[in-house]
């Protein structure tokens, strides 16, 4: 039923998927975890434990109201600190610190969730703490609530993993194909969505084959399909994937639901299924640890909140001093200022670089137009960057600055190595504050 | 331990301005060799003189303007080579140097340097010299070894205008006739262009409409299509000047419009005006329209734009 649609732009960075054949390894439980309470888009959670409390794996430690996802303890032990801290990612958030007892005991109150209605299902997904695990960290339960008058025609599952280096989603599909397919079936049935499509880049033919085989074995071919999508960055970007699998465009300023799509990362689907099977909320994350400074690059299953330094130690330690450490992939990942940084829900890679760390100096723009051709959303990155630097609000508005998803294809394609999307990122922040200010002034004036 | 912290992406493509400009220089080398064979050692020496002038001018301008020198990105070498290509092989060095200096200082650096110039510096430099020194650029040496050895000959386009044209297409293709040193040998220009296509430095979005429109107009006006395509500055202009990044539109539709415009103006000048050649004028004129074309054919954002200020 699903067929491939043409997408625009894109670039072809080197893939470096060297860890694709490294099975997921569980790490030794760490002595301490630091769990920030803002691991999702929306308001940070309010801590519901205090210093001295004993927690188990899966005990609720933070929750909130509105756009928010609950957060659970990832190791068993004692809460030693609840305080607002600045993290090496540049964010400030309340952080719950837990000193581990090394037992990794599961919370005895955990039971297998049950549901009968759509609303109950969504409440269960909320309780699982699952957020968009591809990196966006949008609370999954919130996406599942289609606003009044809108409905989902498709569940689009994102198994593209178009970022270089990262292979954690690939391992998830290879090691838990059954869970992925069952998760898809469960979600489409519970939410009354006609069909699901799993988009996978065609550089992972094994995953396509295995999932197809699993679908055939389970006899759910009428509900779930796999679509191999040509390898190109950012084919796994939400809007780009919707275009490739359904041919629909998400309207500017809208959400996937406006194109009738519910988009979920393949690992999110698998974790939702895991929650319904075993009742354990999201407390661990599979992370690709790679880069030329890592002793044993591979895929590691780590408790959320574990220190990046400890994770690297588990992955064979550092063979040399890294010049740059990334949380996430090279195209959209965040460079962290220190290794004392907790692993977050939406992290899917830690990259420690020496040789790739230093980027070329930027030189003047030569107006070659490569950024325009590389933009998957047909924006004018060069014009947007100039407007951003000039703080030209009208031009930013005209060129659709908020459409930009910060994929970095423009900067990658630029022969003058200009940090185009960095400029646009600043332009977005400027645009957001200025339009808000203007709106308030207009309100005050009336 | 100081970790580098900066915004994504942390990967960048391998291409650079130097590489791109270097490719264009390499693409022009076969034509310089052909010019040496056709017009003697004066040709490469003239090219070198232009390059030296361009490097000195660009570096000095950057020093005066107090900005990092852009002389090392080879863009001024491209300008110098292209300008030299449009000169007669016996052009006095000082005239060539003056033209190059005009191209770099006035047309490029005064407009803001690389990426900011409105007009193609090489073409503007050439037109400046044509206006300033009509006699020095009005006559072209014939290739060495022809019966007209060392005698100035009329270019094929001038002959066509006068109705005295009687050369074979092969001579036109090989450049075996009087003309500017880099404009005559179509074969080597084509080799250079194909090299740039393969290296993905240029595309055909402006070049093909440019040539196509000239062919169509020749056909409509009853001129010899092949002879029109193979003579004058059309090949050099369409291959190397209508593909310049800075002075041509960024989008594909924009490029097509640019190429069609160039082709039309070239044909109008060639067939209806008193000048025998119009490639240079057409490119300069269309350069002027680039901001307008870019505005008109701007890419349409996927999913539309949600305006907050209207």
PDB file of C-alpha atoms in Angstrom, chain A residues 168-317:
ATOM      1  CA  UNK A 168      21.458   1.800  18.265  1.00  0.00           C
ATOM      2  CA  UNK A 169      18.132   1.819  16.366  1.00  0.00           C
ATOM      3  CA  UNK A 170      19.549  -0.724  13.919  1.00  0.00           C
ATOM      4  CA  UNK A 171      20.506  -3.011  16.826  1.00  0.00           C
ATOM      5  CA  UNK A 172      17.044  -2.519  18.328  1.00  0.00           C
ATOM      6  CA  UNK A 173      15.440  -3.717  15.083  1.00  0.00           C
ATOM      7  CA  UNK A 174      17.835  -6.647  14.686  1.00  0.00           C
ATOM      8  CA  UNK A 175      17.594  -7.855  18.295  1.00  0.00           C
ATOM      9  CA  UNK A 176      13.950  -7.076  19.036  1.00  0.00           C
ATOM     10  CA  UNK A 177      12.177  -7.335  15.663  1.00  0.00           C
ATOM     11  CA  UNK A 178       9.196  -9.053  17.284  1.00  0.00           C
ATOM     12  CA  UNK A 179       8.777  -6.283  19.837  1.00  0.00           C
ATOM     13  CA  UNK A 180       8.926  -3.620  17.144  1.00  0.00           C
ATOM     14  CA  UNK A 181       6.239  -5.300  15.046  1.00  0.00           C
ATOM     15  CA  UNK A 182       4.040  -6.116  18.069  1.00  0.00           C
ATOM     16  CA  UNK A 183       4.419  -2.524  19.218  1.00  0.00           C
ATOM     17  CA  UNK A 184       3.263  -1.246  15.831  1.00  0.00           C
ATOM     18  CA  UNK A 185       0.266  -3.561  15.822  1.00  0.00           C
ATOM     19  CA  UNK A 186      -0.623  -2.649  19.413  1.00  0.00           C
ATOM     20  CA  UNK A 187      -0.459   1.094  18.729  1.00  0.00           C
ATOM     21  CA  UNK A 188      -2.473   1.028  15.484  1.00  0.00           C
ATOM     22  CA  UNK A 189      -5.112  -1.178  17.134  1.00  0.00           C
ATOM     23  CA  UNK A 190      -5.337   0.863  20.313  1.00  0.00           C
ATOM     24  CA  UNK A 191      -5.458   4.208  18.557  1.00  0.00           C
ATOM     25  CA  UNK A 192      -7.592   3.023  15.671  1.00  0.00           C
ATOM     26  CA  UNK A 193      -5.057   3.939  12.982  1.00  0.00           C
ATOM     27  CA  UNK A 194      -5.669   2.149   9.650  1.00  0.00           C
ATOM     28  CA  UNK A 195      -2.057   1.198   8.930  1.00  0.00           C
ATOM     29  CA  UNK A 196       1.578   1.566   9.922  1.00  0.00           C
ATOM     30  CA  UNK A 197       4.696   1.934   7.818  1.00  0.00           C
ATOM     31  CA  UNK A 198       8.244   1.437   9.060  1.00  0.00           C
ATOM     32  CA  UNK A 199      10.706   3.523   7.057  1.00  0.00           C
ATOM     33  CA  UNK A 200      14.244   2.125   6.997  1.00  0.00           C
ATOM     34  CA  UNK A 201      17.193   3.496   5.030  1.00  0.00           C
ATOM     35  CA  UNK A 202      18.298   1.090   2.318  1.00  0.00           C
ATOM     36  CA  UNK A 203      21.781   0.866   3.838  1.00  0.00           C
ATOM     37  CA  UNK A 204      20.228  -1.525   6.377  1.00  0.00           C
ATOM     38  CA  UNK A 205      18.901  -4.310   4.129  1.00  0.00           C
ATOM     39  CA  UNK A 206      19.206  -6.886   6.950  1.00  0.00           C
ATOM     40  CA  UNK A 207      16.758  -4.921   9.076  1.00  0.00           C
ATOM     41  CA  UNK A 208      14.307  -4.565   6.182  1.00  0.00           C
ATOM     42  CA  UNK A 209      14.502  -8.302   5.521  1.00  0.00           C
ATOM     43  CA  UNK A 210      14.166  -9.321   9.168  1.00  0.00           C
ATOM     44  CA  UNK A 211      11.189  -7.038   9.844  1.00  0.00           C
ATOM     45  CA  UNK A 212       9.469  -8.233   6.661  1.00  0.00           C
ATOM     46  CA  UNK A 213      10.004 -11.827   7.776  1.00  0.00           C
ATOM     47  CA  UNK A 214       8.635 -11.051  11.235  1.00  0.00           C
ATOM     48  CA  UNK A 215       5.566  -9.364   9.749  1.00  0.00           C
ATOM     49  CA  UNK A 216       4.926 -12.442   7.604  1.00  0.00           C
ATOM     50  CA  UNK A 217       5.359 -14.789  10.604  1.00  0.00           C
ATOM     51  CA  UNK A 218       2.944 -12.783  12.708  1.00  0.00           C
ATOM     52  CA  UNK A 219       0.499 -12.413   9.816  1.00  0.00           C
ATOM     53  CA  UNK A 220       0.040  -8.656  10.287  1.00  0.00           C
ATOM     54  CA  UNK A 221       0.934  -7.683   6.719  1.00  0.00           C
ATOM     55  CA  UNK A 222      -2.393  -5.892   6.326  1.00  0.00           C
ATOM     56  CA  UNK A 223      -1.535  -3.475   9.136  1.00  0.00           C
ATOM     57  CA  UNK A 224       2.232  -3.024   9.105  1.00  0.00           C
ATOM     58  CA  UNK A 225       4.531  -2.519   6.152  1.00  0.00           C
ATOM     59  CA  UNK A 226       8.250  -1.887   5.752  1.00  0.00           C
ATOM     60  CA  UNK A 227       9.510   0.630   3.220  1.00  0.00           C
ATOM     61  CA  UNK A 228      13.183   0.859   2.250  1.00  0.00           C
ATOM     62  CA  UNK A 229      14.005   4.521   1.667  1.00  0.00           C
ATOM     63  CA  UNK A 230      17.114   5.630  -0.265  1.00  0.00           C
ATOM     64  CA  UNK A 231      19.971   6.544   2.044  1.00  0.00           C
ATOM     65  CA  UNK A 232      20.352  10.292   2.293  1.00  0.00           C
ATOM     66  CA  UNK A 233      20.706  12.679   5.200  1.00  0.00           C
ATOM     67  CA  UNK A 234      18.212  13.828   6.637  1.00  0.00           C
ATOM     68  CA  UNK A 235      15.841  11.146   5.309  1.00  0.00           C
ATOM     69  CA  UNK A 236      14.995  10.415   8.962  1.00  0.00           C
ATOM     70  CA  UNK A 237      13.850  13.960   9.669  1.00  0.00           C
ATOM     71  CA  UNK A 238      10.182  13.805  10.668  1.00  0.00           C
ATOM     72  CA  UNK A 239       8.844  15.979   7.845  1.00  0.00           C
ATOM     73  CA  UNK A 240      11.132  14.362   5.277  1.00  0.00           C
ATOM     74  CA  UNK A 241      10.101  10.850   6.336  1.00  0.00           C
ATOM     75  CA  UNK A 242       6.402  11.763   6.148  1.00  0.00           C
ATOM     76  CA  UNK A 243       7.008  13.071   2.622  1.00  0.00           C
ATOM     77  CA  UNK A 244       8.966   9.959   1.595  1.00  0.00           C
ATOM     78  CA  UNK A 245       6.449   7.436   2.940  1.00  0.00           C
ATOM     79  CA  UNK A 246       3.095   9.162   2.413  1.00  0.00           C
ATOM     80  CA  UNK A 247       3.803  11.975  -0.054  1.00  0.00           C
ATOM     81  CA  UNK A 248       2.218  14.473   2.327  1.00  0.00           C
ATOM     82  CA  UNK A 249       3.739  17.772   3.426  1.00  0.00           C
ATOM     83  CA  UNK A 250       3.363  18.967   7.002  1.00  0.00           C
ATOM     84  CA  UNK A 251       2.009  22.534   6.771  1.00  0.00           C
ATOM     85  CA  UNK A 252       4.268  25.277   8.110  1.00  0.00           C
ATOM     86  CA  UNK A 253       3.869  25.759  11.838  1.00  0.00           C
ATOM     87  CA  UNK A 254       1.923  22.494  12.056  1.00  0.00           C
ATOM     88  CA  UNK A 255       2.574  19.089  13.545  1.00  0.00           C
ATOM     89  CA  UNK A 256       2.631  15.674  11.828  1.00  0.00           C
ATOM     90  CA  UNK A 257      -1.017  15.231  12.898  1.00  0.00           C
ATOM     91  CA  UNK A 258      -1.910  18.017  10.453  1.00  0.00           C
ATOM     92  CA  UNK A 259      -0.719  15.628   7.729  1.00  0.00           C
ATOM     93  CA  UNK A 260      -2.625  12.778   9.376  1.00  0.00           C
ATOM     94  CA  UNK A 261       0.524  11.076  10.639  1.00  0.00           C
ATOM     95  CA  UNK A 262       1.693   9.822  14.002  1.00  0.00           C
ATOM     96  CA  UNK A 263       5.475   9.575  13.783  1.00  0.00           C
ATOM     97  CA  UNK A 264       7.364   7.446  16.287  1.00  0.00           C
ATOM     98  CA  UNK A 265      10.957   6.360  16.472  1.00  0.00           C
ATOM     99  CA  UNK A 266      11.429   2.604  16.140  1.00  0.00           C
ATOM    100  CA  UNK A 267      13.027   2.384  19.587  1.00  0.00           C
ATOM    101  CA  UNK A 268      10.123   4.343  21.113  1.00  0.00           C
ATOM    102  CA  UNK A 269       7.696   1.807  19.611  1.00  0.00           C
ATOM    103  CA  UNK A 270       9.767  -1.040  20.981  1.00  0.00           C
ATOM    104  CA  UNK A 271       9.944   0.554  24.449  1.00  0.00           C
ATOM    105  CA  UNK A 272       6.191   1.159  24.518  1.00  0.00           C
ATOM    106  CA  UNK A 273       5.672  -2.530  23.717  1.00  0.00           C
ATOM    107  CA  UNK A 274       8.203  -3.483  26.375  1.00  0.00           C
ATOM    108  CA  UNK A 275       6.254  -1.469  28.938  1.00  0.00           C
ATOM    109  CA  UNK A 276       3.010  -3.238  28.070  1.00  0.00           C
ATOM    110  CA  UNK A 277       4.725  -6.619  28.197  1.00  0.00           C
ATOM    111  CA  UNK A 278       6.714  -6.244  31.414  1.00  0.00           C
ATOM    112  CA  UNK A 279       5.522  -3.058  33.093  1.00  0.00           C
ATOM    113  CA  UNK A 280       9.001  -1.576  33.447  1.00  0.00           C
ATOM    114  CA  UNK A 281       9.047   2.117  32.533  1.00  0.00           C
ATOM    115  CA  UNK A 282      11.792   3.750  30.488  1.00  0.00           C
ATOM    116  CA  UNK A 283      14.866   3.544  32.708  1.00  0.00           C
ATOM    117  CA  UNK A 284      17.571   2.333  30.331  1.00  0.00           C
ATOM    118  CA  UNK A 285      18.765   3.473  26.974  1.00  0.00           C
ATOM    119  CA  UNK A 286      20.811   1.813  24.248  1.00  0.00           C
ATOM    120  CA  UNK A 287      23.646   4.065  23.244  1.00  0.00           C
ATOM    121  CA  UNK A 288      26.227   3.806  20.484  1.00  0.00           C
ATOM    122  CA  UNK A 289      29.616   4.696  21.921  1.00  0.00           C
ATOM    123  CA  UNK A 290      32.071   5.372  19.116  1.00  0.00           C
ATOM    124  CA  UNK A 291      34.825   7.620  17.843  1.00  0.00           C
ATOM    125  CA  UNK A 292      38.584   7.277  17.539  1.00  0.00           C
ATOM    126  CA  UNK A 293      39.202   7.866  21.264  1.00  0.00           C
ATOM    127  CA  UNK A 294      37.080   4.961  22.521  1.00  0.00           C
ATOM    128  CA  UNK A 295      38.691   1.631  23.419  1.00  0.00           C
ATOM    129  CA  UNK A 296      35.793  -0.685  22.591  1.00  0.00           C
ATOM    130  CA  UNK A 297      33.276   1.104  20.374  1.00  0.00           C
ATOM    131  CA  UNK A 298      29.884  -0.578  20.410  1.00  0.00           C
ATOM    132  CA  UNK A 299      26.294  -0.451  21.570  1.00  0.00           C
ATOM    133  CA  UNK A 300      25.704  -0.304  25.321  1.00  0.00           C
ATOM    134  CA  UNK A 301      22.539  -0.502  27.369  1.00  0.00           C
ATOM    135  CA  UNK A 302      22.961   2.041  30.158  1.00  0.00           C
ATOM    136  CA  UNK A 303      20.746   3.326  32.992  1.00  0.00           C
ATOM    137  CA  UNK A 304      19.441   6.817  32.275  1.00  0.00           C
ATOM    138  CA  UNK A 305      21.362   9.395  34.260  1.00  0.00           C
ATOM    139  CA  UNK A 306      24.636   7.437  34.159  1.00  0.00           C
ATOM    140  CA  UNK A 307      27.675   9.628  33.836  1.00  0.00           C
ATOM    141  CA  UNK A 308      29.142   9.836  30.324  1.00  0.00           C
ATOM    142  CA  UNK A 309      32.583   9.278  31.891  1.00  0.00           C
ATOM    143  CA  UNK A 310      31.371   5.977  33.444  1.00  0.00           C
ATOM    144  CA  UNK A 311      29.749   4.906  30.153  1.00  0.00           C
ATOM    145  CA  UNK A 312      33.009   5.492  28.286  1.00  0.00           C
ATOM    146  CA  UNK A 313      34.860   3.558  31.025  1.00  0.00           C
ATOM    147  CA  UNK A 314      32.500   0.612  30.395  1.00  0.00           C
ATOM    148  CA  UNK A 315      33.202   0.949  26.664  1.00  0.00           C
ATOM    149  CA  UNK A 316      36.904   0.253  27.033  1.00  0.00           C
ATOM    150  CA  UNK A 317      37.864   3.697  28.294  1.00  0.00           C
TER     151      UNK A 317
END
